[in-house]
């Protein structure tokens, strides 16, 4: 008995050893892994696991609501739920192909000489039988389980095709190998045909099932991009109907264009991105770049893979040419690969690189359009949270020719006592602001006036105020022009364009370094240690373009600030254009705009000079590298030394064009930092600031429906001494006692220019900062 058990264990060990050592065992191992994952997935989604988990963790068991709607049944309903007739037909054909493979594999295993009914002999029939089971689930199950089974079947069949390509197709391109399953004869190629059909052709041709973003609001007619097959996406054939239609008619109307994909809706993009990029939704302060990378993490991973593929494919042609030249030079002596393989290699290598690069362009363009919409919406939404205040330029004249702002001594000298109105509203004690009793005017008093400690006024007839030099220098040190309106305009125009132009930053981070590494490896295999001399020259010259890039970044920061100032001036001029013409200020405003433009042009000129220097460096560094590499090469292989020249010639222009992206990336980084600074460092309204909300009425006697103020002080900004007015005055609005507005009646706020009428309304709207 013991001997029989030992013999059985030995046989099983031998079988598994053969299975693991033979490449035919790989598909069966993949099938076993797939079956295990499906079993675990089914158990996790079962009611038994849900109840056991709720009992173990002492959680409340959430029972899904039962759908009381009657379920429609029938073949037509089931086919539509799986995506329609085309998708269902392709999957049925795939099921038939898997069944045929199961029968052919079983027959070849049984008819093979030395059939022992062992694990290795039954590996492929069992694998194809499992694939047939998955294909049956795809065509017969619910859409959810159909999608899961489809993923497992695709991975299993592609793995099986890879195994047979290695065993039976690639050996045909060699002189020293033969197909491992050649004993099967024509049956082998019939199996490879059906395997290619089910694992490669049908997955490329089958349309994709439309899965709405919101199941409760699906599109009646989805965008062709959402249902196109993989091959159609690769060659953009899903756009052919639109292109042919545009060729037949002179103009395409909006109704003739495809509908927008539901995953590109603004509400969908906002819901996916704002939790990572909006400081008020994310609840944490991180740079905008990291939020965008997290939002588009899937897209950037695809872009990285495409860049790796493109960089590797750029060396396919040099390798193929090198092998063909070597074959010609040696007349095929000791050759292992047939020359026709390298000829096919020269065709499919660039094709693969072109497809990868085009897919990179497609994903990158779609990502930048989405990012542009998201950032624009974020800037505009944040603009509604910021406090708009008066801005003055440092060094601006401190005198004012207009009406002066009343101060306490001026107002108190003309105050008089007024009784409250009949409605019980609080009437302010000032004779400056008056109104009719019919309109129930609320008289504005010395309760909203400029702070007596902030300005000094003379009693001259012209009413010009005098500000001491010490106060003027102090105010200039506190307030400076932020050009907020101009900055917002530039953020959604110039900066947005710079950010989109820098979308290819992965070329700088991945493609260029990877291309340099692959080039050095390839040249080392051909030229030897001379390749490392070229690498040393690249490393030694690298600080020069790095310094130029740093200078470009510094100049770009100052240049955009100058652009903000110029746009701010132009915007303000256009807003009061009628007043400028009325007072004849055209020359003065023209001079002011010209001064702003001249300052901006100085930095634009510096930026252009730096761009020219950077372009010359991008042209000279590869030439210097090539000269240094060839000057140290001592080989005598003419054919082999010609190949590095081809590498330099093919990649010189491409590398130089990619290095120009460095300037765009630096410019985009500056603009992205400006947007991030705008989101985090602009002064916000009290409703959005982190400080506590101020109670304008005492807690014990706060009215339930009254609108007004109680002993409140407001300033335009969070500066300790208020905000500077355009005349360099520090304005503080004080409201003493109570000021209540009457509901259902007309309330007038009257007073001289600069007394605080607009500031009172801004305080009422919560757009001013309250102080105590």
XYZ file of C-alpha atoms in Angstrom:
772
model
C 0.000 0.000 0.000
C 2.779 2.391 0.934
C 4.633 1.589 -2.265
C 1.536 2.307 -4.359
C 1.066 5.691 -2.665
C 4.743 6.566 -3.200
C 4.491 5.534 -6.841
C 1.382 7.685 -7.328
C 3.088 10.697 -5.706
C 6.143 10.180 -7.899
C 3.996 10.020 -11.028
C 2.149 13.219 -10.067
C 5.434 14.996 -9.386
C 6.775 13.916 -12.756
C 3.605 15.082 -14.489
C 3.738 18.499 -12.890
C 7.451 18.740 -13.640
C 6.743 18.047 -17.320
C 3.898 20.578 -17.236
C 6.088 23.314 -15.798
C 9.058 22.580 -18.047
C 7.068 22.517 -21.289
C 5.724 25.723 -22.827
C 2.434 23.939 -23.535
C 1.777 24.083 -19.810
C 1.652 27.884 -19.763
C -1.938 28.182 -21.139
C -3.187 25.636 -18.613
C -1.548 27.550 -15.767
C -3.174 30.764 -17.019
C -6.522 28.959 -17.164
C -6.084 27.701 -13.596
C -5.255 31.224 -12.408
C -8.275 32.635 -14.234
C -10.609 30.023 -12.754
C -9.295 30.737 -9.260
C -9.892 34.478 -9.665
C -13.439 33.916 -10.914
C -14.234 31.590 -8.003
C -12.913 34.123 -5.482
C -14.801 36.935 -7.210
C -18.024 34.921 -7.175
C -17.625 34.119 -3.489
C -16.983 37.747 -2.536
C -20.120 38.822 -4.367
C -22.256 36.040 -2.932
C -24.819 36.547 -0.177
C -23.009 34.019 2.027
C -19.863 36.164 2.141
C -21.890 39.329 2.672
C -23.748 37.871 5.659
C -20.590 36.324 7.124
C -18.693 39.610 6.815
C -21.532 41.568 8.410
C -21.703 39.079 11.265
C -17.939 39.015 11.831
C -17.475 42.786 11.705
C -20.746 43.500 13.520
C -21.927 45.625 10.637
C -25.462 46.357 9.654
C -26.481 44.119 6.801
C -27.505 46.196 3.831
C -29.990 44.345 1.703
C -30.288 45.544 -1.845
C -33.718 46.728 -2.812
C -35.577 44.277 -4.960
C -36.409 45.553 -8.374
C -40.186 45.400 -8.538
C -40.296 46.301 -12.215
C -41.250 43.402 -14.429
C -38.277 41.990 -16.276
C -38.677 41.477 -19.982
C -37.353 38.240 -21.334
C -36.520 36.928 -24.744
C -33.625 36.503 -27.127
C -33.964 40.000 -28.595
C -33.830 41.683 -25.175
C -30.797 39.610 -24.189
C -28.960 40.422 -27.421
C -29.619 44.139 -26.993
C -28.361 44.024 -23.418
C -25.065 42.555 -24.666
C -24.585 45.331 -27.224
C -26.621 44.384 -30.276
C -26.555 41.967 -33.170
C -23.011 42.707 -34.329
C -21.394 42.121 -30.948
C -23.508 39.050 -30.282
C -22.649 37.597 -33.699
C -18.909 38.046 -33.169
C -19.086 36.405 -29.734
C -21.059 33.466 -31.097
C -18.417 33.027 -33.805
C -15.799 33.108 -31.085
C -17.656 30.407 -29.148
C -17.732 28.238 -32.267
C -14.004 28.804 -32.768
C -13.248 27.744 -29.176
C -15.347 24.588 -29.594
C -13.500 23.765 -32.818
C -10.154 24.275 -31.057
C -11.323 21.991 -28.245
C -12.177 19.213 -30.710
C -8.997 19.622 -32.766
C -6.789 19.744 -29.688
C -8.438 16.653 -28.218
C -8.008 14.746 -31.478
C -4.334 15.761 -31.852
C -3.579 14.794 -28.239
C -5.172 11.381 -28.601
C -3.571 10.652 -31.978
C -0.129 11.821 -30.855
C 2.428 8.977 -30.558
C 3.169 8.129 -26.947
C -0.173 9.390 -25.631
C -0.270 8.565 -21.904
C -3.396 10.432 -20.775
C -1.149 12.500 -18.573
C -1.555 16.064 -17.427
C 0.569 17.472 -20.255
C -1.408 15.562 -22.911
C -4.692 16.889 -21.525
C -3.433 20.442 -20.851
C -4.478 22.032 -24.139
C -7.873 20.240 -24.484
C -8.780 21.309 -20.941
C -7.567 24.850 -21.647
C -9.709 25.163 -24.777
C -12.644 23.585 -22.942
C -12.342 26.264 -20.255
C -12.143 28.927 -22.989
C -15.348 27.493 -24.482
C -16.999 27.728 -21.081
C -15.983 31.411 -20.819
C -17.299 32.043 -24.351
C -20.604 30.443 -23.340
C -20.832 32.731 -20.312
C -20.123 35.721 -22.559
C -23.071 35.007 -24.878
C -25.550 33.678 -22.313
C -24.995 35.526 -19.044
C -25.909 39.010 -17.799
C -23.924 42.014 -19.064
C -21.925 42.190 -15.812
C -20.745 38.586 -15.841
C -20.381 38.673 -19.621
C -17.846 41.527 -19.297
C -15.902 39.661 -16.589
C -15.777 36.432 -18.611
C -14.744 38.360 -21.728
C -11.679 39.808 -19.983
C -10.573 36.362 -18.778
C -11.152 34.791 -22.184
C -9.164 37.489 -23.988
C -6.198 37.075 -21.662
C -6.296 33.265 -21.928
C -6.512 33.135 -25.722
C -3.825 35.795 -26.254
C -1.503 33.886 -23.915
C -2.159 30.680 -25.868
C -1.481 32.435 -29.179
C 1.811 33.764 -27.817
C 2.875 30.255 -26.814
C 2.142 28.793 -30.262
C 3.798 31.750 -31.993
C 6.972 30.999 -30.041
C 6.764 27.225 -30.573
C 5.660 26.924 -34.193
C 5.736 30.256 -36.081
C 8.990 31.946 -35.078
C 11.142 28.842 -35.787
C 10.194 29.238 -39.484
C 12.306 32.414 -39.574
C 15.443 30.629 -38.351
C 17.972 28.282 -39.886
C 18.490 26.188 -36.771
C 14.983 25.536 -35.396
C 11.872 23.703 -36.531
C 8.279 23.971 -35.232
C 7.986 21.957 -32.051
C 4.570 20.589 -33.043
C 5.467 19.843 -36.665
C 4.512 16.166 -36.211
C 0.854 17.203 -36.249
C 1.210 18.223 -39.883
C -1.582 20.242 -41.455
C -3.681 19.890 -38.299
C -1.268 22.241 -36.546
C -1.869 25.067 -39.034
C -5.624 24.570 -38.890
C -5.442 25.009 -35.113
C -3.222 28.094 -35.486
C -5.727 29.551 -37.973
C -8.676 29.163 -35.600
C -6.538 30.357 -32.675
C -5.547 33.474 -34.626
C -9.185 34.044 -35.518
C -10.457 33.792 -31.936
C -7.553 35.491 -30.121
C -6.509 38.267 -32.544
C -8.897 38.973 -35.410
C -12.275 38.844 -33.650
C -11.117 40.970 -30.641
C -9.795 43.577 -33.109
C -12.976 43.639 -35.209
C -15.771 43.257 -32.649
C -17.485 46.559 -31.692
C -17.433 47.598 -28.062
C -20.578 47.615 -25.963
C -21.788 51.081 -24.981
C -21.686 51.473 -21.197
C -23.304 54.766 -20.117
C -21.619 56.842 -17.450
C -25.001 57.368 -15.791
C -27.201 54.274 -16.198
C -30.248 56.412 -15.447
C -29.446 58.857 -18.266
C -27.881 57.002 -21.197
C -27.334 58.589 -24.585
C -29.920 57.724 -27.199
C -27.202 57.602 -29.867
C -23.725 57.164 -28.388
C -20.649 58.713 -29.918
C -19.021 56.390 -32.504
C -15.813 56.547 -30.487
C -17.551 54.772 -27.595
C -18.644 51.780 -29.686
C -15.835 51.543 -32.243
C -13.743 48.381 -32.396
C -10.081 48.368 -31.425
C -8.995 48.271 -35.068
C -11.328 51.160 -35.867
C -9.827 53.177 -33.027
C -6.294 52.406 -34.184
C -6.873 53.541 -37.788
C -9.647 56.101 -36.959
C -12.075 54.430 -39.349
C -14.968 55.332 -37.039
C -14.603 58.876 -38.441
C -14.974 57.738 -42.064
C -18.763 58.306 -42.287
C -18.340 61.857 -41.035
C -15.478 62.540 -43.470
C -17.409 61.133 -46.437
C -20.469 63.181 -45.477
C -18.364 66.348 -45.261
C -17.049 65.666 -48.772
C -20.584 65.550 -50.200
C -22.048 68.725 -48.680
C -20.615 72.261 -48.448
C -21.284 72.687 -44.724
C -21.862 70.373 -41.770
C -24.563 71.540 -39.410
C -24.445 70.946 -35.697
C -27.088 68.240 -35.947
C -24.949 66.244 -38.357
C -21.984 66.052 -35.986
C -21.670 63.098 -33.598
C -22.986 63.700 -30.079
C -20.540 64.436 -27.305
C -19.433 61.367 -25.382
C -21.051 61.276 -21.967
C -17.677 60.823 -20.267
C -16.694 64.243 -21.685
C -19.615 66.091 -20.105
C -18.572 69.023 -17.908
C -20.406 67.645 -14.875
C -18.605 64.304 -15.252
C -15.195 65.953 -15.610
C -15.870 68.184 -12.611
C -17.019 65.279 -10.444
C -13.897 63.284 -11.327
C -11.325 66.080 -11.030
C -12.403 68.630 -8.413
C -11.837 66.264 -5.446
C -8.141 66.341 -6.414
C -7.537 69.867 -7.765
C -9.983 72.173 -5.976
C -8.625 73.128 -2.511
C -12.167 73.611 -1.178
C -13.288 70.133 -2.260
C -10.054 68.234 -1.691
C -9.607 69.608 1.824
C -5.825 69.615 1.462
C -3.277 71.881 -0.130
C -1.235 70.158 -2.786
C 0.167 71.497 -6.004
C -2.222 71.589 -8.930
C 0.137 69.366 -10.956
C -0.263 66.427 -8.582
C -4.026 66.791 -8.666
C -4.037 66.713 -12.472
C -1.721 63.693 -12.519
C -4.043 61.863 -10.164
C -7.106 62.845 -12.190
C -5.582 61.626 -15.465
C -3.474 58.813 -14.019
C -4.863 56.232 -16.467
C -4.203 58.473 -19.461
C -0.646 59.244 -18.382
C 0.138 55.562 -17.871
C -1.039 54.884 -21.426
C 1.049 57.794 -22.694
C 4.119 56.457 -20.890
C 3.661 53.003 -22.474
C 3.233 54.575 -25.922
C 6.423 56.614 -25.478
C 8.351 53.503 -24.440
C 7.033 51.725 -27.544
C 7.858 54.676 -29.818
C 11.381 55.005 -28.428
C 12.033 51.295 -28.834
C 10.547 51.253 -32.341
C 12.872 54.058 -33.438
C 15.770 51.572 -33.164
C 14.047 48.806 -35.101
C 15.246 50.079 -38.479
C 18.909 50.504 -37.437
C 18.948 47.008 -35.961
C 17.361 45.514 -39.092
C 19.772 47.347 -41.391
C 22.709 46.240 -39.253
C 21.665 42.601 -39.456
C 21.076 42.775 -43.220
C 24.469 44.413 -43.787
C 26.084 41.781 -41.586
C 24.378 39.028 -43.606
C 25.618 40.532 -46.860
C 29.129 41.014 -45.500
C 29.448 37.445 -44.195
C 27.425 35.940 -47.077
C 25.102 34.299 -44.547
C 27.849 32.439 -42.732
C 26.833 31.476 -39.167
C 23.510 33.304 -39.635
C 20.632 32.077 -37.498
C 17.841 34.389 -38.671
C 16.682 34.340 -42.290
C 17.017 37.664 -44.158
C 13.318 37.853 -45.045
C 12.609 38.166 -41.318
C 14.686 41.364 -41.142
C 12.928 42.711 -44.226
C 9.558 42.163 -42.559
C 11.097 43.593 -39.411
C 11.931 46.813 -41.307
C 8.264 47.121 -42.298
C 6.432 46.253 -39.100
C 8.831 48.063 -36.763
C 8.138 51.579 -38.069
C 4.451 50.707 -38.464
C 4.284 49.766 -34.784
C 6.128 52.948 -33.827
C 3.782 55.052 -35.954
C 0.690 53.449 -34.434
C 2.057 54.007 -30.924
C 2.881 57.645 -31.691
C -0.540 58.310 -33.229
C -2.243 56.755 -30.239
C -0.081 58.962 -28.019
C -1.266 62.031 -29.946
C -4.901 60.926 -29.640
C -4.761 60.345 -25.883
C -2.651 63.456 -25.244
C -4.980 65.685 -27.267
C -8.068 64.329 -25.561
C -6.437 64.779 -22.174
C -5.386 68.367 -22.835
C -8.907 69.302 -24.008
C -10.374 67.851 -20.838
C -7.716 69.500 -18.676
C -8.298 72.858 -20.365
C -12.024 72.669 -19.645
C -11.443 71.566 -16.053
C -8.879 74.283 -15.258
C -10.989 76.988 -16.920
C -14.021 75.980 -14.874
C -11.900 75.863 -11.721
C -10.505 79.372 -12.325
C -13.939 80.858 -12.934
C -15.467 79.138 -9.909
C -12.606 80.308 -7.710
C -13.015 83.834 -9.071
C -16.430 83.902 -7.414
C -14.808 83.169 -4.051
C -12.151 85.854 -4.058
C -12.478 89.359 -2.682
C -12.395 92.052 -5.346
C -10.817 95.147 -3.855
C -9.336 98.405 -5.003
C -5.808 98.058 -6.259
C -3.142 100.710 -6.450
C 0.319 100.664 -7.860
C 3.333 101.265 -5.700
C 4.708 104.676 -6.407
C 1.447 106.055 -7.745
C 0.551 109.663 -6.927
C -0.935 110.024 -3.486
C -2.950 113.161 -4.093
C -6.527 113.267 -5.229
C -8.321 115.968 -7.093
C -11.749 114.513 -6.522
C -14.059 114.870 -3.547
C -12.446 113.953 -0.275
C -13.633 111.268 2.038
C -15.249 112.725 5.131
C -13.517 112.074 8.419
C -14.836 112.042 11.906
C -14.187 115.701 12.723
C -15.949 116.862 9.561
C -18.968 114.696 10.126
C -19.344 115.349 13.819
C -19.348 119.104 13.205
C -22.554 118.866 11.194
C -24.403 116.088 12.946
C -27.781 116.569 14.513
C -30.217 114.372 16.313
C -32.970 112.791 14.284
C -35.833 110.763 15.731
C -36.524 107.214 14.633
C -39.070 106.654 11.891
C -42.609 105.487 12.427
C -41.834 101.918 11.450
C -39.365 101.513 14.224
C -36.362 101.430 11.991
C -33.167 102.776 13.390
C -32.424 106.178 11.875
C -28.814 107.234 11.759
C -27.751 110.475 13.406
C -26.387 112.503 10.538
C -27.645 115.413 8.531
C -25.484 114.418 5.554
C -27.702 111.582 4.358
C -31.345 112.391 4.147
C -34.378 110.935 2.421
C -38.080 111.122 2.242
C -40.248 109.551 4.888
C -42.472 108.018 2.255
C -39.706 105.811 1.070
C -38.652 105.009 4.636
C -35.111 106.069 3.888
C -32.474 104.789 6.206
C -30.230 107.730 6.917
C -26.593 106.854 6.648
C -24.513 108.524 9.320
C -21.148 108.853 10.687
C -21.765 105.153 11.168
C -20.191 104.492 7.757
C -17.219 106.778 7.348
C -13.520 106.650 6.812
C -11.422 105.894 9.816
C -10.154 109.102 11.516
C -6.802 107.448 12.104
C -6.236 106.626 8.493
C -6.366 109.946 6.645
C -5.940 113.641 7.232
C -7.802 116.349 5.322
C -7.297 120.066 5.067
C -10.125 122.593 5.116
C -8.996 124.307 1.938
C -11.601 125.350 -0.581
C -10.446 122.819 -3.137
C -10.714 120.016 -0.584
C -7.318 118.535 -1.422
C -5.910 116.232 1.182
C -2.293 116.179 2.306
C -0.556 112.926 3.193
C 2.756 112.919 4.963
C 5.734 111.239 3.349
C 6.040 108.729 6.163
C 2.427 107.594 5.680
C 2.867 107.445 1.910
C 5.963 105.268 2.135
C 4.229 103.033 4.654
C 1.229 102.532 2.395
C 3.379 101.839 -0.617
C 5.092 99.143 1.385
C 1.762 97.538 2.276
C -0.320 97.786 -0.893
C 0.844 96.942 -4.366
C -1.003 96.366 -7.573
C -1.932 92.721 -7.968
C -3.684 93.334 -11.315
C -6.326 90.808 -10.307
C -8.642 91.339 -13.261
C -5.769 91.221 -15.725
C -4.360 88.151 -14.005
C -7.651 86.258 -14.244
C -7.908 87.190 -17.920
C -4.379 85.953 -18.567
C -4.926 82.758 -16.587
C -7.747 81.629 -18.883
C -5.995 82.804 -22.074
C -2.196 83.094 -22.120
C -1.474 80.780 -19.191
C -4.031 78.242 -20.375
C -2.388 78.197 -23.792
C 1.042 77.731 -22.173
C -0.251 74.829 -20.090
C -1.757 73.083 -23.110
C 1.428 73.635 -25.105
C 3.385 71.848 -22.365
C 1.192 68.749 -22.553
C 4.144 66.755 -23.931
C 6.181 67.006 -20.740
C 6.448 63.209 -20.743
C 8.652 63.546 -23.805
C 11.174 65.372 -21.636
C 10.819 63.057 -18.659
C 10.597 59.692 -20.444
C 11.228 59.787 -24.192
C 14.449 61.809 -24.358
C 16.233 59.994 -21.473
C 15.078 56.603 -22.782
C 16.238 57.439 -26.301
C 19.644 58.501 -25.012
C 19.998 55.269 -23.000
C 18.983 53.049 -25.935
C 21.249 54.984 -28.294
C 24.238 54.561 -25.979
C 23.537 50.822 -25.615
C 23.177 50.346 -29.362
C 26.298 52.361 -30.154
C 28.264 50.482 -27.497
C 27.382 47.206 -29.196
C 28.683 48.634 -32.473
C 31.437 51.111 -31.574
C 32.550 49.887 -28.171
C 33.862 52.305 -25.569
C 33.563 55.287 -27.945
C 29.846 55.420 -27.120
C 30.678 56.275 -23.502
C 32.844 59.180 -24.686
C 29.762 60.587 -26.378
C 27.773 60.042 -23.182
C 30.381 61.952 -21.180
C 30.153 64.849 -23.638
C 26.359 64.942 -23.205
C 26.708 64.998 -19.416
C 29.347 67.745 -19.524
C 27.270 69.944 -21.834
C 23.989 69.351 -19.976
C 24.429 72.261 -17.458
C 24.428 74.788 -20.306
C 20.867 74.155 -21.537
C 19.846 73.670 -17.903
C 21.027 77.179 -17.052
C 19.255 78.596 -20.113
C 16.042 76.823 -19.082
C 16.317 78.348 -15.598
C 16.772 81.811 -17.119
C 13.742 81.222 -19.376
C 11.667 80.347 -16.312
C 12.730 83.496 -14.443
C 12.082 85.741 -17.434
C 8.714 84.103 -18.084
C 7.564 84.822 -14.523
C 8.322 88.545 -14.836
C 6.983 88.701 -18.372
C 3.590 87.288 -17.363
C 3.361 89.783 -14.504
C 3.981 92.581 -17.006
C 1.284 91.062 -19.220
C -1.114 91.050 -16.264
C -0.490 94.760 -15.713
C -1.009 95.586 -19.381
C -4.217 93.549 -19.668
C -5.492 95.090 -16.420
C -4.938 98.611 -17.785
C -6.594 97.812 -21.125
C -9.580 96.201 -19.379
C -10.084 99.158 -17.072
C -9.774 101.539 -20.028
C -12.405 99.696 -22.036
C -14.775 99.647 -19.065
C -14.751 103.456 -18.782
C -14.187 104.278 -22.445
C -17.143 106.678 -22.626
C -15.878 108.590 -19.609
C -12.389 108.820 -21.118
C -13.806 110.348 -24.300
C -16.058 112.660 -22.298
C -13.160 114.140 -20.329
C -10.660 114.035 -23.180
C -8.234 111.627 -21.501
C -7.328 109.702 -24.689
C -3.697 110.860 -24.775
C -3.174 110.147 -21.109
C -4.628 106.618 -21.301
C -2.746 105.939 -24.525
C 0.482 106.916 -22.812
C -0.333 104.746 -19.812
C -1.057 101.688 -21.971
C 2.075 102.339 -24.041
C 4.213 102.395 -20.890
C 2.773 99.047 -19.801
C 3.360 97.593 -23.248
C 6.955 98.834 -23.391
C 7.712 97.104 -20.083
C 6.169 93.897 -21.418
C 8.100 94.088 -24.698
C 11.405 94.293 -22.821
C 10.775 90.895 -21.227
C 9.374 89.457 -24.456
C 12.616 90.444 -26.181
C 14.655 88.749 -23.456
C 12.536 85.625 -23.794
C 13.070 85.506 -27.575
C 16.830 85.865 -27.142
C 16.884 82.986 -24.676
C 14.761 80.859 -27.028
C 17.238 81.531 -29.828
C 20.152 80.507 -27.598
C 18.297 77.368 -26.544
C 17.585 76.467 -30.171
C 21.235 76.839 -31.146
C 22.285 74.674 -28.212
C 19.805 71.973 -29.249
C 21.388 72.002 -32.695
C 25.030 72.057 -31.596
C 25.046 69.525 -28.741
C 24.120 66.472 -30.909
C 26.733 67.510 -33.491
C 29.409 67.820 -30.802
C 28.413 64.424 -29.428
C 28.651 62.792 -32.847
C 32.036 64.379 -33.576
C 33.470 63.310 -30.218
C 32.134 59.764 -30.623
C 33.504 59.278 -34.133
C 36.849 60.931 -33.369
C 37.558 58.284 -30.716
C 36.326 55.322 -32.790
C 39.189 53.089 -33.935
C 37.284 50.270 -35.601
C 37.724 49.182 -39.211
C 34.322 47.658 -39.893
C 32.968 49.838 -42.700
C 29.501 48.318 -42.791
C 29.072 48.400 -39.012
C 30.380 51.951 -38.677
C 27.858 53.117 -41.250
C 24.965 52.077 -39.024
C 25.804 54.518 -36.181
C 25.860 57.282 -38.773
C 22.340 56.272 -39.732
C 21.356 56.347 -36.067
C 22.757 59.861 -35.668
C 21.163 61.021 -38.909
C 17.746 59.520 -38.144
C 17.579 60.633 -34.522
C 19.372 63.980 -34.736
C 16.430 65.957 -36.094
C 13.917 64.037 -33.984
C 15.910 64.538 -30.795
C 16.422 68.220 -31.574
C 12.690 68.727 -32.133
C 11.921 66.944 -28.872
C 14.404 69.138 -26.977
C 12.412 72.190 -28.034
C 9.715 70.767 -25.764
C 11.920 71.673 -22.802
C 11.182 75.359 -23.371
C 7.469 74.677 -23.630
C 7.545 72.579 -20.466
C 9.330 75.352 -18.551
C 6.796 77.909 -19.783
C 3.909 75.605 -18.877
C 5.365 75.049 -15.408
C 5.448 78.815 -14.797
C 1.815 79.159 -15.894
C 0.738 76.156 -13.827
C 2.451 77.692 -10.782
C 0.537 80.917 -11.428
C -2.773 79.060 -11.484
C -1.828 77.188 -8.318
C -0.845 80.457 -6.618
C -4.171 81.990 -7.675
C -6.071 79.098 -6.115
C -4.205 79.162 -2.817
C -2.974 82.693 -2.158
C -5.768 85.007 -3.240
C -7.810 86.717 -0.549
C -11.187 85.039 -0.146
C -14.572 86.202 0.984
C -15.412 85.545 4.619
C -17.798 82.768 3.610
C -14.883 80.814 2.082
C -12.075 81.809 4.436
C -10.914 79.574 7.252
C -11.632 82.065 10.010
C -14.811 81.872 12.030
C -17.956 83.611 10.799
C -18.633 86.910 12.528
C -21.943 87.507 14.316
C -23.166 90.962 13.482
C -25.768 90.855 16.259
C -25.415 89.790 19.888
C -26.445 86.217 20.474
C -29.054 87.036 23.108
C -31.049 89.595 21.146
C -30.362 88.657 17.557
C -33.464 89.339 15.432
C -34.873 86.444 13.496
C -35.627 88.212 10.227
C -33.965 91.642 10.374
C -31.312 92.629 7.864
C -28.649 95.033 9.061
C -25.593 95.563 11.248
C -24.742 96.031 14.896
C -21.522 97.773 15.968
C -19.595 96.449 12.973
C -16.374 97.503 11.252
C -15.508 96.503 7.695
C -12.475 96.843 5.460
C -11.912 95.898 1.849
C -9.175 93.379 2.562
C -7.578 91.417 5.361
C -4.687 93.860 5.702
C -4.264 94.954 9.345
C -5.004 98.589 8.499
C -7.515 98.070 5.752
C -7.080 98.491 1.995
C -5.688 101.411 0.097
C -8.027 103.363 -2.139
C -6.802 104.618 -5.499
C -5.921 107.894 -3.738
C -3.741 106.025 -1.217
C -6.290 106.284 1.577
C -6.828 103.435 3.983
C -10.572 102.990 4.090
C -12.399 101.567 7.117
C -16.190 101.416 7.265
C -17.565 101.805 10.798
C -21.220 101.157 11.647
C -22.041 102.163 15.208
C -25.082 100.985 17.141
C -27.594 99.295 14.824
C -28.458 99.838 11.194
C -31.456 97.772 10.041
C -33.002 97.725 6.582
C -36.772 97.641 6.258
C -38.303 94.641 4.532
C -40.806 95.163 1.750
C -39.881 98.832 1.331
C -37.439 100.952 -0.629
C -34.293 101.680 1.361
C -32.024 104.502 0.173
C -28.394 104.992 1.106
C -27.301 108.553 0.351
C -24.160 110.486 1.008
C -21.249 112.260 -0.701
C -18.691 110.527 -2.876
C -16.338 108.397 -0.804
C -18.587 108.216 2.263
C -19.009 104.422 2.004
C -22.294 103.769 0.203
C -20.923 101.011 -2.052
C -18.850 99.632 0.823
C -22.019 99.326 2.904
C -23.689 97.260 0.190
C -20.560 95.117 -0.208
C -20.578 94.504 3.545
C -24.242 93.540 3.346
C -23.421 91.034 0.587
C -20.523 89.593 2.596
C -17.890 90.883 0.174
C -16.049 92.946 2.791
C -13.988 91.780 5.728
C -15.439 92.414 9.185
C -13.119 93.511 12.002
C -13.465 93.980 15.748
